XYZ file of C-alpha atoms in Angstrom:
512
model
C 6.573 -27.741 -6.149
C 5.495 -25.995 -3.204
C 9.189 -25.992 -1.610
C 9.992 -24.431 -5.337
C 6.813 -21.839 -4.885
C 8.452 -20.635 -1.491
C 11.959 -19.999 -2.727
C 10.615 -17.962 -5.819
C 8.498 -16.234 -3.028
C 11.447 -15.242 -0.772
C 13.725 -14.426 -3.457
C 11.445 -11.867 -5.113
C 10.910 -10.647 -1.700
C 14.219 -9.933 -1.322
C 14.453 -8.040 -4.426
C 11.652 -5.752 -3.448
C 13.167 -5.327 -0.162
C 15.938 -3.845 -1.563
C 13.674 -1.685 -3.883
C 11.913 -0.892 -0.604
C 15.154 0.405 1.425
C 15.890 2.619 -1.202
C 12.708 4.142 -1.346
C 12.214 4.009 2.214
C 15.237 6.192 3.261
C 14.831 8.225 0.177
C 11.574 8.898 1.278
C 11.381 10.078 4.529
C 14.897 12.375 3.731
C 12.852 14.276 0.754
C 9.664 14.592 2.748
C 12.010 16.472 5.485
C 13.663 18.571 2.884
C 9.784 19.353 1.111
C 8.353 20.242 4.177
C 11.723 22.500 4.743
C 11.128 24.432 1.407
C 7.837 24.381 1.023
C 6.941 25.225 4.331
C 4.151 23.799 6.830
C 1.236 25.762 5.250
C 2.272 24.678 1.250
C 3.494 21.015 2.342
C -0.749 20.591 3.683
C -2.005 22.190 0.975
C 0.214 19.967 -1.683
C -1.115 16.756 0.412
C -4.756 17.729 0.183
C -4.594 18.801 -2.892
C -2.827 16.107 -4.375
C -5.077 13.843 -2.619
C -8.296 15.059 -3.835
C -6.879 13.917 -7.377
C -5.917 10.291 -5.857
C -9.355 9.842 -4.396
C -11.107 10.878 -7.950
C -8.657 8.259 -9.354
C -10.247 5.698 -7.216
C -10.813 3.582 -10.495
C -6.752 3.156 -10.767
C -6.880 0.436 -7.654
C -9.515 -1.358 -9.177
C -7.849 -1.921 -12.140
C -4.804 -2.728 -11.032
C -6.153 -5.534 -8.893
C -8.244 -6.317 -11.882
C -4.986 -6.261 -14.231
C -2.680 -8.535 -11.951
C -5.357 -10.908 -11.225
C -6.421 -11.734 -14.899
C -2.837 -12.111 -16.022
C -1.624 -14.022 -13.180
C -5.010 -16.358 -13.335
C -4.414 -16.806 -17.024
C -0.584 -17.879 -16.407
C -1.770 -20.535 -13.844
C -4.614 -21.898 -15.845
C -3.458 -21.547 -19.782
C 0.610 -20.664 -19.467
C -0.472 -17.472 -20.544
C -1.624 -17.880 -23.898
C -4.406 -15.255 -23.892
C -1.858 -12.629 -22.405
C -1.252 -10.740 -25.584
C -5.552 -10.257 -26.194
C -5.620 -9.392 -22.261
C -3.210 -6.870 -22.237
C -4.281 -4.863 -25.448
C -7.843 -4.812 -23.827
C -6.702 -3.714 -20.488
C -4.358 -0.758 -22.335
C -7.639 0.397 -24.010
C -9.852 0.175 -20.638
C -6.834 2.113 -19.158
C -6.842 4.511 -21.983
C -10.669 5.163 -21.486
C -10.230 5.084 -17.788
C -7.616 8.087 -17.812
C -9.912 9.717 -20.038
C -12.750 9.752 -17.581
C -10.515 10.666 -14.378
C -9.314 13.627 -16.121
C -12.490 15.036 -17.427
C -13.955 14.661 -14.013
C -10.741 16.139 -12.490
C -10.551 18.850 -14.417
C -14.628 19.839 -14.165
C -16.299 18.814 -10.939
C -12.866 18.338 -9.219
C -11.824 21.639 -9.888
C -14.949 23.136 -8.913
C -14.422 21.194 -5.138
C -10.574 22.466 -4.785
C -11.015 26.117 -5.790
C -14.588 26.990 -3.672
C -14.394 24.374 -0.978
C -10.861 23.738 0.076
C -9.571 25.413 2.915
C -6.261 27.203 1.024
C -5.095 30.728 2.138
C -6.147 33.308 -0.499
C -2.721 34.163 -1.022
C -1.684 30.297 -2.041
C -4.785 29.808 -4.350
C -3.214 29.991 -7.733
C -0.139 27.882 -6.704
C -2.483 25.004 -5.478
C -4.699 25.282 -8.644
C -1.576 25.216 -10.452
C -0.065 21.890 -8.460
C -3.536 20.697 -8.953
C -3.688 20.481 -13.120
C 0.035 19.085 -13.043
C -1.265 16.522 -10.396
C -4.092 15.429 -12.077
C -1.755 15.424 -15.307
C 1.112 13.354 -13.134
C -2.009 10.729 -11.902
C -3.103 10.213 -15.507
C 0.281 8.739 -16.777
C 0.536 6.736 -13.611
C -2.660 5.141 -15.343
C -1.219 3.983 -18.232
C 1.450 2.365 -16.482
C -0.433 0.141 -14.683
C -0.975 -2.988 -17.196
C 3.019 -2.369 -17.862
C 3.626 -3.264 -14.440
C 1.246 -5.493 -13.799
C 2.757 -7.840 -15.958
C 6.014 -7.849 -14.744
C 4.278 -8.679 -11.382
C 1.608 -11.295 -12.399
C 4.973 -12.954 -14.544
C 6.725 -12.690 -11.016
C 9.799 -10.512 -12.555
C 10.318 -8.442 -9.727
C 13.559 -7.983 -9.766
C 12.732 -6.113 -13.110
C 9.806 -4.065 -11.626
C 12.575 -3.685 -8.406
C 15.375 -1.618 -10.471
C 12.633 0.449 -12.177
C 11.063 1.535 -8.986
C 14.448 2.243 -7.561
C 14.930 4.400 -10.287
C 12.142 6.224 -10.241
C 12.552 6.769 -6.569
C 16.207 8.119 -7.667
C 14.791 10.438 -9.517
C 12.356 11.976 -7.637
C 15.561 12.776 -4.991
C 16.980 14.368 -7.640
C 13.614 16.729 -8.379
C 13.918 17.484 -4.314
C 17.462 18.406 -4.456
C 16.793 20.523 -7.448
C 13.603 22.550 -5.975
C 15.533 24.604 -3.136
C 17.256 26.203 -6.579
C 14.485 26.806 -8.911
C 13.285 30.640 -9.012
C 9.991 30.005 -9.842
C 7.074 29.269 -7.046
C 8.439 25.799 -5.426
C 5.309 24.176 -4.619
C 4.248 24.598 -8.515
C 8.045 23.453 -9.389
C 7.766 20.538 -7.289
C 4.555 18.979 -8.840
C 6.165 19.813 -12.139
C 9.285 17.781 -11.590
C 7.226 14.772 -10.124
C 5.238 14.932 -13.580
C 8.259 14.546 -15.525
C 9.546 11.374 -13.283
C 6.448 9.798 -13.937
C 7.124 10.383 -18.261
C 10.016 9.102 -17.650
C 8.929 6.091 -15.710
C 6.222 5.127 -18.167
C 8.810 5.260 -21.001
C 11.508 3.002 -18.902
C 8.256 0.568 -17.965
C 7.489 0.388 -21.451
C 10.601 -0.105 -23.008
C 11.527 -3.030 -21.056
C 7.968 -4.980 -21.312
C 8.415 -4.383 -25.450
C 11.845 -5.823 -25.013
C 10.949 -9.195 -22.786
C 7.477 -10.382 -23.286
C 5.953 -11.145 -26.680
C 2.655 -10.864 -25.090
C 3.113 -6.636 -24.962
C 2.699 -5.710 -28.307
C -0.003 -2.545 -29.323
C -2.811 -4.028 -31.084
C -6.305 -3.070 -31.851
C -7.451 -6.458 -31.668
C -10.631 -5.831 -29.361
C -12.118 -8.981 -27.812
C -15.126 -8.189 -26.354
C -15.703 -11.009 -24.095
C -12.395 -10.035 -22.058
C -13.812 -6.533 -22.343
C -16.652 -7.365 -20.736
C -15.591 -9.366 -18.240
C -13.155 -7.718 -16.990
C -14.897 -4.185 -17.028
C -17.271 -6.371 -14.978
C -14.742 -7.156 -12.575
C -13.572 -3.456 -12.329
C -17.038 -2.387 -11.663
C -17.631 -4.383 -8.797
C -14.083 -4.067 -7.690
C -14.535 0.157 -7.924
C -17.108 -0.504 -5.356
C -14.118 -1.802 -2.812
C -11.679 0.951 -3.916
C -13.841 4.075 -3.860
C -14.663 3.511 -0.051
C -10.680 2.859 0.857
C -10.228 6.277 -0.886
C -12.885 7.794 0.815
C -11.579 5.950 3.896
C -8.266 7.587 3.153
C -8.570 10.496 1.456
C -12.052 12.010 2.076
C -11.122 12.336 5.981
C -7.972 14.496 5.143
C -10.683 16.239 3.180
C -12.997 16.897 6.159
C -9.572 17.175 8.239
C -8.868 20.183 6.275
C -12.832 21.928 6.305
C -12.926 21.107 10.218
C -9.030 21.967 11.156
C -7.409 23.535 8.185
C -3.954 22.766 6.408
C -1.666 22.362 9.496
C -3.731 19.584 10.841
C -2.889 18.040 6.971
C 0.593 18.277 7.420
C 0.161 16.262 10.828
C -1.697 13.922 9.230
C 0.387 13.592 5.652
C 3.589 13.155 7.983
C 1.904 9.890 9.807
C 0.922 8.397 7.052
C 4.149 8.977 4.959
C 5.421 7.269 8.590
C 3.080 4.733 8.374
C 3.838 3.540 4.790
C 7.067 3.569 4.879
C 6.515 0.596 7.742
C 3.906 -1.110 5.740
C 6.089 -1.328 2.728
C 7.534 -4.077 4.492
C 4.707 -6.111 4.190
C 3.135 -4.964 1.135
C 6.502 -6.403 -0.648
C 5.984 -10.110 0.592
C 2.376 -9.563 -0.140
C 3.288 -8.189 -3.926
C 5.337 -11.690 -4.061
C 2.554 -13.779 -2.882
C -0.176 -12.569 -4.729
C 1.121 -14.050 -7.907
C 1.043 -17.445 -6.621
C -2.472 -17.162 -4.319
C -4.462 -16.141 -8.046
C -1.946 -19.071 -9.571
C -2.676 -22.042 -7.146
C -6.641 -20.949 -7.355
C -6.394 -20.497 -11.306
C -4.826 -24.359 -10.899
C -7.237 -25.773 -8.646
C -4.827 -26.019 -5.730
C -7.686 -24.554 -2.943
C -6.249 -26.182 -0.175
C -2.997 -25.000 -1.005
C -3.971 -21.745 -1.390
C -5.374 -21.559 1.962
C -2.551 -22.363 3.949
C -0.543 -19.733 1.647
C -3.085 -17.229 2.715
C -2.846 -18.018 6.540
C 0.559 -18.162 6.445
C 0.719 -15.006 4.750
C -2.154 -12.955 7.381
C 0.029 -14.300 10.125
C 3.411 -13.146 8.768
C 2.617 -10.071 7.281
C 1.234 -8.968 11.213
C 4.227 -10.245 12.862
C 6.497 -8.316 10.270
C 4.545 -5.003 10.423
C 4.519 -5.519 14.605
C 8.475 -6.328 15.015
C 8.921 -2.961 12.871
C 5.916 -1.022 14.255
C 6.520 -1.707 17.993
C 9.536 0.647 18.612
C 8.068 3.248 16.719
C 4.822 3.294 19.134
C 7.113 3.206 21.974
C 8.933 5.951 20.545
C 6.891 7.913 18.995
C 7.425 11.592 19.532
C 11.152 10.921 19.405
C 11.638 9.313 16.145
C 9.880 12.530 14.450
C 11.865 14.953 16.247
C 14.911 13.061 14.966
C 12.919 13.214 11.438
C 11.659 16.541 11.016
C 13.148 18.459 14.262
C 10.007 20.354 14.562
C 6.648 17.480 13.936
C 3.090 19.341 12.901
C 1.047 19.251 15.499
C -1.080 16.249 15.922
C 1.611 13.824 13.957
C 2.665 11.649 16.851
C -0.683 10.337 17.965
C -1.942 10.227 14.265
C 1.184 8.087 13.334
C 0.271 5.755 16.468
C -3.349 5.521 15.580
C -2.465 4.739 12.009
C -0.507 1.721 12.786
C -2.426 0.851 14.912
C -4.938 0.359 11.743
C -2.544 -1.000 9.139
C -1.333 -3.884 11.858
C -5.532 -4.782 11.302
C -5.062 -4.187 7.837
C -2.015 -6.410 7.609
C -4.244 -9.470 8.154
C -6.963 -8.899 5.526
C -4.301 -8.463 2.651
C -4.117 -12.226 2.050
C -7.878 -12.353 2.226
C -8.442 -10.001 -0.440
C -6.376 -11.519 -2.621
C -8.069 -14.545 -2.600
C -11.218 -13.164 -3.190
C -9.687 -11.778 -6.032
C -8.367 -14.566 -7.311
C -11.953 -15.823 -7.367
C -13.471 -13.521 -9.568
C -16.547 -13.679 -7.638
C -16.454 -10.305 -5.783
C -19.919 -8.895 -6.404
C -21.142 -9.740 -2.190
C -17.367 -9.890 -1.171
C -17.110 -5.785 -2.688
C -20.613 -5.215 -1.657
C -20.189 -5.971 1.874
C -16.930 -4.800 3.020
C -16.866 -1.854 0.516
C -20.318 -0.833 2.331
C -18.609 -1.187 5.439
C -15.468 1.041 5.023
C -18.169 3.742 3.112
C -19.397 4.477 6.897
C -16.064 5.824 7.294
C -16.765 9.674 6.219
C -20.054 10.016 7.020
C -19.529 8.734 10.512
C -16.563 10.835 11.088
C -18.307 13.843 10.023
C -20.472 13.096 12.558
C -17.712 12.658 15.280
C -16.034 16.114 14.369
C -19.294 17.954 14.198
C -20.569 16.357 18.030
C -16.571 16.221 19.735
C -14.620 18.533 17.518
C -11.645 16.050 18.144
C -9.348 15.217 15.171
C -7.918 11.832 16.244
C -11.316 10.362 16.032
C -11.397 10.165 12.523
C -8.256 7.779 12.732
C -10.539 5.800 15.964
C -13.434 5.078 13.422
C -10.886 3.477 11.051
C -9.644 1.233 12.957
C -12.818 -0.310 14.275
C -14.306 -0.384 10.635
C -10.994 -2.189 9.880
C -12.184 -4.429 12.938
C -15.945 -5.339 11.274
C -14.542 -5.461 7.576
C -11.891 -8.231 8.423
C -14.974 -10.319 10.295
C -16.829 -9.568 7.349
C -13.913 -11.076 4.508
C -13.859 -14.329 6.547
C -17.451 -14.944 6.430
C -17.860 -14.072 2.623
C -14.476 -16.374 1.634
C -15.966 -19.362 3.577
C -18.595 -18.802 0.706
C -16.315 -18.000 -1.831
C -13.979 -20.640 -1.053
C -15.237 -22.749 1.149
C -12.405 -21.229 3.955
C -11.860 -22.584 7.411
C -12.379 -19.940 9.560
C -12.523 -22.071 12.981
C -8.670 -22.680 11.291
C -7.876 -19.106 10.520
C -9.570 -18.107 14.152
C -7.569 -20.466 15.771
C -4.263 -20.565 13.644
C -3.979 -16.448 12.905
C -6.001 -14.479 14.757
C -5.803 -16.113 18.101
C -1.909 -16.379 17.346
C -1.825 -12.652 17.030
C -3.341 -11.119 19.857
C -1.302 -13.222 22.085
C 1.513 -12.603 20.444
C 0.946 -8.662 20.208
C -0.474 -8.618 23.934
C 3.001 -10.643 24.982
C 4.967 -8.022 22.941
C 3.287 -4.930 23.819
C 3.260 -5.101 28.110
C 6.900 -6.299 27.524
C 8.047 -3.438 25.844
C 5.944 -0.969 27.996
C 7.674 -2.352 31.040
C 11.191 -1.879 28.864
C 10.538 1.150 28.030
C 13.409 4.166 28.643
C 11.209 7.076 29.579
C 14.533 9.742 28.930
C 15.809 9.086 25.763
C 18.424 11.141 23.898
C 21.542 9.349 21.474
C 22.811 6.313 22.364
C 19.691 5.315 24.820
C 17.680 5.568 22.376
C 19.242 3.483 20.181
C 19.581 1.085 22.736
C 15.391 1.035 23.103
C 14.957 0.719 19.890
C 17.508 -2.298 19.879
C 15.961 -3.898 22.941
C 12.423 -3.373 21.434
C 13.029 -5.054 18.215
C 15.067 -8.052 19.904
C 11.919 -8.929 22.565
C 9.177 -8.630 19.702
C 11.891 -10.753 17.604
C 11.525 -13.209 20.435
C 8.275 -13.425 21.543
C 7.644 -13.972 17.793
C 9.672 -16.960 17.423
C 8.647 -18.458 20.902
C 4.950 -17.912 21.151
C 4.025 -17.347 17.464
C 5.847 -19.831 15.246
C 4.713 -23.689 15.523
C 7.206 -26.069 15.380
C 7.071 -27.084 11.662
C 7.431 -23.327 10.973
C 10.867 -22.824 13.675
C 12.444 -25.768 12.033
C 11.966 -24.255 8.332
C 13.114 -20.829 9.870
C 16.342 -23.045 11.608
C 16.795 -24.487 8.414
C 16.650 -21.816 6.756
C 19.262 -19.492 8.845
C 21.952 -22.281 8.831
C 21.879 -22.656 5.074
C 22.218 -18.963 4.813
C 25.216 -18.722 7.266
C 26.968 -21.913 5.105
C 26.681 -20.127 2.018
C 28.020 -16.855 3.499
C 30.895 -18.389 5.291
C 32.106 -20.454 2.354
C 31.487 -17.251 -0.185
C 33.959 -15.473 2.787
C 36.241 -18.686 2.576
C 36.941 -18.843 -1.109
C-alpha cells in the first residue's frame, strides 16, 4: 500500500510539474512584458492595488484548506459517500463568502485605496478602475475553489494540471494582446485577467459535472456539515488573515513609507520567489491528499514519516533550485527584466531566504489540518505571524530601512515553525526529538555544506557562457551534497532504484 501511495504521489507530481513549467516560464516572460507596457510606476500600483483585494480575501485560504481537507478526510474514512452533501454546503459557504469579500471590498476597501494609498494623482482613476475589476476577478476565483478542491482531495491532478495550463495560456494571450489595446493598459489588463478567470470557472466546472457524481447543485442544506465546517473556517481565518497581513499588509506599509517603486522591487521578488517555490508547493499539493487520508484512516504513524519525509524534501528541493539564484542574484534579473526596480535583488534573496523556512512547516500544517483540531494550533502560530505588521511598522518608523520588513519575516517564520512542532506533539502525539534529529538537524548541515561550497565556487565576473557554467556548477554541488550528506541509506537505495528503472524503461521505449 504504501509503495502504491508513493507512486500515485510521484506521478501526480509529475503532472503538476509540467503544469508548473508552463506557468513558470510563462510567468516570468509576461511579468517582463507588463512591467514593459505598463511601466514601473503602473506595474507598483497594479501590485498594491491588487493586493489590497487579496489580503481582504483572506477568508479564500481558509476555505480552501477547509475544502480539501473535508473531502480528502471523508474519502479516507467513508470512500466518499458524504461528498455530494459536502460539496453543496461548501458551494453555499463559498457563495456567502464572496458575498461578504465584495461588500467589504467595495465599502471599507475602497475607502483605504482611494484616501490612503500612495498613487500619483494623475493614475487615480485607472487604479480605482483596476481595483473594482480586481475585486470582481478575486470573487470568481472564490467560487472555484470547491471545483478544484475536489479534483485535488480525489488526487486527479492531471485534470486540475491541463486546466491550470490553460488558464496560464490564456493569460499570455491577454499580455500579448495589451501592447495593442487603445484604451488605458493598466485598466485593459485587469479586464482581460477577469475574463480568464470566467473562463476558468466555466472549464473547472464543466469537467467536475462531467466526472464526479458527487458535483451536482443541490439545495440540500445539512446543517451539521455547515456548522462544522464554518467552525473549521473560523478558526482556520485566524491562520490565514495573519499570512496575508504577513504578505500583503507590508507591501501596504512598503508603499505609505517608500511609495510605488519600492512595490515594483518588491512584486518582482516575490513573483521570483514563487516561481521557485512552485516547485515544492506541487509535491506538497500531491501529498496533502494522502497526509488528511492516512490520518482520516488511522494510519498516525504512517502519516508521520510522510510528513518528515515531506519537510525534509520539500527544503532540499527549494535549496538545489534556490542556491544559484542567491549566488546570482543581481544577474539573473538583469537577464529578466534588463533594468530590476530598485531594491529587487536583496528583497528576492531575503525572500527565499524565508520560503526555504517556510518549506519545512508545509507538511506540518497539513497535518494539523488533517486533525481538525486547529483552535490552539491557529491561535498560536496565527498570533505569531500577526506581530509581523505591527513590528515592522515599528522598524520603518525607528531605521527607515525597507529590507527589514523582509528580516522580521523570516525570524517570525523561525518562532512559528518551533511553535507547529510543539502544538502537533499535542495534536498528534509527534516525535519531535525525531523530527529535530531526522529534518531539522539534516538541514542545516546540509544547507551550511551547500552554501560555503558554492560561495567558494562562486564566478565573481559573469557574462554568457560563465554564467551558465555557475549556475551548472551550483546546481551539481547542492545536487551532491544532497545525496551524500542528506539522504540515509534506505532513502539512496530507493532513489538508485528508482533512476535505474527509469533509464530501463527509456532505453527499451528508444529500442523498440
Amino acid at each position: 500500500m504504501m509503495q502504491k501511495n508513493h507512486k500515485r504521489i510521484l506521478r501526480n507530481t509529475g503532472m503538476l510539474y509540467l503544469r508548473m513549467l508552463l506557468a513558470m516560464v510563462v510567468g516570468l516572460y509576461t511579468s517582463r512584458v507588463v512591467l514593459d507596457v505598463l511601466g514601473v510606476e503602473d506595474f507598483g500600483t497594479y501590485h498594491v492595488v491588487a493586493g489590497f483585494v487579496t489580503l481582504l480575501g483572506f477568508m479564500l485560504g481558509a476555505m480552501t484548506t477547509a475544502t480539501q481537507r473535508y473531502f480528502a478526510f471523508d474519502l479516507g474514512q467513508n470512500d466518499g459517500s458524504n461528498l455530494c452533501s459536502l460539496f453543496n454546503t461548501s458551494l453555499h459557504i463559498h457563495v456567502l463568502m464572496a458575498a461578504c469579500i465584495a461588500l467589504v471590498a467595495e465599502t471599507v476597501g475602497y475607502w483605504f485605496v482611494s484616501t490612503q494609498l500612495s498613487i500619483p494623482h494623475d493614475r487615480l482613476d485607472a487604479a480605482l478602475m483596476a481595483y473594482h475589476l480586481s475585486v470582481a476577478a478575486f470573487t470568481v476565483s472564490v467560487m472555484t475553489v470547491p471545483l478544484t478542491a475536489m479534483l485535488m482531495a480525489n488526487e486527479r491532478m492531471g485534470l486540475f494540471a491541463l486546466m491550470s495550463m490553460a488558464d496560464v495560456m490564456l493569460k499570455l494571450v491577454a499580455v500579448l494582446l495589451l501592447p495593442y489595446l487603445a484604451y488605458d493598459k493598466l485598466s485593459m489588463y485587469v479586464a482581460l485577467l477577469l475574463a480568464v478567470a470566467l473562463i476558468t470557472f466555466s472549464g473547472y466546472l464543466i469537467i467536475n459535472r462531467t466526472i464526479f457524481p458527487a458535483v451536482r447543485l443541490q439545495w440540500n442544506w445539512n446543517g451539521e456539515h455547515f456548522r462544522s465546517m464554518l467552525g473549521f473556517t473560523a478558526w482556520n481565518t485566524w491562520g490565514n488573515l495573519a499570512a496575508a497581513l504577513s504578505q500583503h499588509g507590508n507591501n501596504v506599509l512598503l508603499n505609505i513609507f517608500f511609495g510605488p517603486t519600492v512595490n515594483a522591487g518588491r512584486s518582482i521578488a516575490a513573483q521570483a520567489n514563487g516561481a521557485l517555490y512552485q516547485f515544492v508547493a506541487n509535491v506538497q499539493a500531491a501529498i496533502n491528499p494522502q497526509i488528511v487520508k492516512q490520518y482520516a484512516a488511522g494510519q498516525h504513524q504512517q502519516m508521520q514519516e510522510l510528513v518528515q519525509k515531506a519537510s525534509k524534501y520539500n527544503f532540499f528541493l527549494l535549496l538545489t533550485l534556490a542556491m544559484p539564484v542567491l549566488l546570482y542574484t543581481e544577474q539573473l534579473l538583469d537577464i529578466w527584466l534588463v533594468e530590476p526596480p530598485e531594491y529587487a535583488a536583496v528583497f528576492l534573496q531575503l525572500t527565499i531566504i524565508a520560503s526555504l523556512i517556510e518549506s519545512l512547516s508545509r507538511p506540518l500544517m497539513t497535518s494539523a489540518q488533517a486533525t481538525g483540531k486547529i483552535r490552539l494550533y491557529q491561535s498560536v502560530v496565527g498570533g505569531l505571524l500577526l506581530f509581523n505588521v505591527p513590528l515592522s511598522y515599528l522598524a520603518l518608523t525607528i531605521w527607515k530601512q525597507p529590507t527589514l520588513v523582509l528580516w522580521i519575516s523570516t525570524m517570525l517564520e523561525v518562532a512559528a515553525l518551533a511553535a507547529r512542532l510543539v502544538i502537533l506533539r499535542r495534536l498528534t502525539n509527534m516525535a519531535v526529538a525525531s523530527y529535530l534529529k531526522l529534518v531539522i538537524s539534516r538541514v542545516i548541515i546540509v544547507a551550511s555544506i551547500a552554501g560555503l561550497i558554492n560561495h567558494f565556487m562562486a564566478f565573481q565576473d559573469t557574462n554568457g557562457i560563465v554564467l551558465t557554467l555557475g549556475l551548472t556548477i551550483s546546481v551539481i554541488s547542492t545536487v551532491a551534497v544532497l545525496y551524500l550528506v542528506g539522504l540515509d541509506a534506505r532513502e539512496k537505495r530507493y532513489l538508485s532504484n528508482l533512476a535505474a528503472q527509469s533509464f530501463r524503461k527509456v532505453f527499451n521505449f528508444a529500442g523498440s
